[in-house]
Amino acid sequence: MFNNLSPVPSSVVSLMKNGVRLASVWDTAGSDANDMGSNAVVIPLEVGDNVYVQLQANRIVYDDNMNYNTFSGFLLFTT
Ligand SMILES: [Ca+2]
C-alpha cells in the first residue's frame, strides 16, 4: 500500500476473509512522505472462501501508472 501523500485522510487497508478482518496496514503522511506499508498472513482456505483487500471508509491510497498497490496470493499446499 502506498500512502496518499496528503495529511488527511490517512491510508488504511485491510485483508479480509469472508467479511472478517485478518490484518491491516496503516500510514499517514507527514515529514516522512512517500511511505509504503505491507502485511502478510498464512491462512487455511476452503473452496468458496472470499479473500479480498478492503480500503477503509474515508481513506485513500495513492497510485499512478507505476502500480504501487498490489495484492498477491500463493497456494502453499493442498490437503
Ligand atoms: Ca507516513
PDB file of C-alpha atoms and ligand atoms in Angstrom:
ATOM      1  CA  MET A   1       0.000   0.000   0.000  1.00  0.00           C
ATOM      2  CA  PHE A   2       1.284   3.426  -0.918  1.00  0.00           C
ATOM      3  CA  ASN A   3       0.275   6.347   1.287  1.00  0.00           C
ATOM      4  CA  ASN A   4      -1.667   9.144  -0.315  1.00  0.00           C
ATOM      5  CA  LEU A   5       0.930  11.906   0.270  1.00  0.00           C
ATOM      6  CA  SER A   6      -1.702  14.058   1.949  1.00  0.00           C
ATOM      7  CA  PRO A   7      -2.066  14.678   5.706  1.00  0.00           C
ATOM      8  CA  VAL A   8      -5.754  13.771   5.783  1.00  0.00           C
ATOM      9  CA  PRO A   9      -7.081  11.228   5.353  1.00  0.00           C
ATOM     10  CA  SER A  10      -4.536   8.573   6.135  1.00  0.00           C
ATOM     11  CA  SER A  11      -4.379   5.252   4.328  1.00  0.00           C
ATOM     12  CA  VAL A  12      -5.880   2.169   5.979  1.00  0.00           C
ATOM     13  CA  VAL A  13      -6.180  -1.072   4.043  1.00  0.00           C
ATOM     14  CA  SER A  14      -7.297  -4.421   5.460  1.00  0.00           C
ATOM     15  CA  LEU A  15      -7.033  -8.000   4.283  1.00  0.00           C
ATOM     16  CA  MET A  16     -10.457  -9.589   4.679  1.00  0.00           C
ATOM     17  CA  LYS A  17     -11.703 -13.189   4.666  1.00  0.00           C
ATOM     18  CA  ASN A  18     -15.445 -13.772   4.399  1.00  0.00           C
ATOM     19  CA  GLY A  19     -16.093 -10.335   5.868  1.00  0.00           C
ATOM     20  CA  VAL A  20     -13.680 -10.803   8.810  1.00  0.00           C
ATOM     21  CA  ARG A  21     -10.614  -8.559   9.094  1.00  0.00           C
ATOM     22  CA  LEU A  22      -7.396 -10.604   9.214  1.00  0.00           C
ATOM     23  CA  ALA A  23      -4.746  -7.856   9.160  1.00  0.00           C
ATOM     24  CA  SER A  24      -4.363  -4.202   8.302  1.00  0.00           C
ATOM     25  CA  VAL A  25      -1.715  -1.729   7.250  1.00  0.00           C
ATOM     26  CA  TRP A  26      -1.861   1.932   8.114  1.00  0.00           C
ATOM     27  CA  ASP A  27       0.063   5.101   7.335  1.00  0.00           C
ATOM     28  CA  THR A  28      -0.399   8.838   7.310  1.00  0.00           C
ATOM     29  CA  ALA A  29       1.673  11.412   5.504  1.00  0.00           C
ATOM     30  CA  GLY A  30       3.943  13.779   7.398  1.00  0.00           C
ATOM     31  CA  SER A  31       7.545  14.806   7.148  1.00  0.00           C
ATOM     32  CA  ASP A  32       8.175  11.195   6.124  1.00  0.00           C
ATOM     33  CA  ALA A  33       6.068  11.278   2.973  1.00  0.00           C
ATOM     34  CA  ASN A  34       6.155   8.590   0.281  1.00  0.00           C
ATOM     35  CA  ASP A  35       5.719   5.777   2.781  1.00  0.00           C
ATOM     36  CA  MET A  36       4.705   2.289   1.797  1.00  0.00           C
ATOM     37  CA  GLY A  37       3.288  -0.421   4.036  1.00  0.00           C
ATOM     38  CA  SER A  38       2.689  -4.151   3.738  1.00  0.00           C
ATOM     39  CA  ASN A  39       1.440  -7.108   5.728  1.00  0.00           C
ATOM     40  CA  ALA A  40       1.104 -10.843   5.262  1.00  0.00           C
ATOM     41  CA  VAL A  41      -0.853 -13.768   6.666  1.00  0.00           C
ATOM     42  CA  VAL A  42      -0.833 -17.536   6.176  1.00  0.00           C
ATOM     43  CA  ILE A  43      -4.333 -18.968   6.479  1.00  0.00           C
ATOM     44  CA  PRO A  44      -6.236 -22.148   5.599  1.00  0.00           C
ATOM     45  CA  LEU A  45      -8.838 -21.662   2.901  1.00  0.00           C
ATOM     46  CA  GLU A  46     -11.858 -23.691   1.869  1.00  0.00           C
ATOM     47  CA  VAL A  47     -13.474 -23.729  -1.552  1.00  0.00           C
ATOM     48  CA  GLY A  48     -15.761 -20.722  -1.747  1.00  0.00           C
ATOM     49  CA  ASP A  49     -13.907 -18.567   0.794  1.00  0.00           C
ATOM     50  CA  ASN A  50     -13.818 -14.918  -0.244  1.00  0.00           C
ATOM     51  CA  VAL A  51     -10.476 -13.157   0.359  1.00  0.00           C
ATOM     52  CA  TYR A  52     -10.043  -9.534  -0.644  1.00  0.00           C
ATOM     53  CA  VAL A  53      -8.326  -6.249   0.202  1.00  0.00           C
ATOM     54  CA  GLN A  54     -10.593  -3.539   1.576  1.00  0.00           C
ATOM     55  CA  LEU A  55      -9.893   0.189   1.647  1.00  0.00           C
ATOM     56  CA  GLN A  56     -11.429   1.507   4.839  1.00  0.00           C
ATOM     57  CA  ALA A  57     -14.107   4.196   4.744  1.00  0.00           C
ATOM     58  CA  ASN A  58     -12.957   7.766   4.144  1.00  0.00           C
ATOM     59  CA  ARG A  59      -9.364   6.637   3.454  1.00  0.00           C
ATOM     60  CA  ILE A  60      -7.410   6.840   0.242  1.00  0.00           C
ATOM     61  CA  VAL A  61      -4.243   5.425  -1.262  1.00  0.00           C
ATOM     62  CA  TYR A  62      -2.085   6.942  -3.957  1.00  0.00           C
ATOM     63  CA  ASP A  63      -1.348   5.232  -7.229  1.00  0.00           C
ATOM     64  CA  ASP A  64      -0.425   6.011 -10.810  1.00  0.00           C
ATOM     65  CA  ASN A  65       0.798   4.006 -13.789  1.00  0.00           C
ATOM     66  CA  MET A  66       3.627   2.591 -11.661  1.00  0.00           C
ATOM     67  CA  ASN A  67       1.107   0.269  -9.865  1.00  0.00           C
ATOM     68  CA  TYR A  68       2.171   0.737  -6.248  1.00  0.00           C
ATOM     69  CA  ASN A  69      -0.824  -1.026  -4.672  1.00  0.00           C
ATOM     70  CA  THR A  70      -0.836  -4.766  -5.233  1.00  0.00           C
ATOM     71  CA  PHE A  71      -2.226  -7.982  -3.782  1.00  0.00           C
ATOM     72  CA  SER A  72      -0.663 -11.414  -4.128  1.00  0.00           C
ATOM     73  CA  GLY A  73      -1.870 -14.858  -3.042  1.00  0.00           C
ATOM     74  CA  PHE A  74       0.085 -18.106  -3.101  1.00  0.00           C
ATOM     75  CA  LEU A  75      -1.124 -21.691  -2.695  1.00  0.00           C
ATOM     76  CA  LEU A  76       1.334 -23.326  -0.261  1.00  0.00           C
ATOM     77  CA  PHE A  77      -0.150 -26.844  -0.309  1.00  0.00           C
ATOM     78  CA  THR A  78      -3.403 -28.745  -0.680  1.00  0.00           C
ATOM     79  CA  THR A  79      -4.878 -31.240   1.762  1.00  0.00           C
TER      80      THR A  79
HETATM   81 CA    CA B   1       3.978   8.350   6.860  1.00  0.00          CA
END
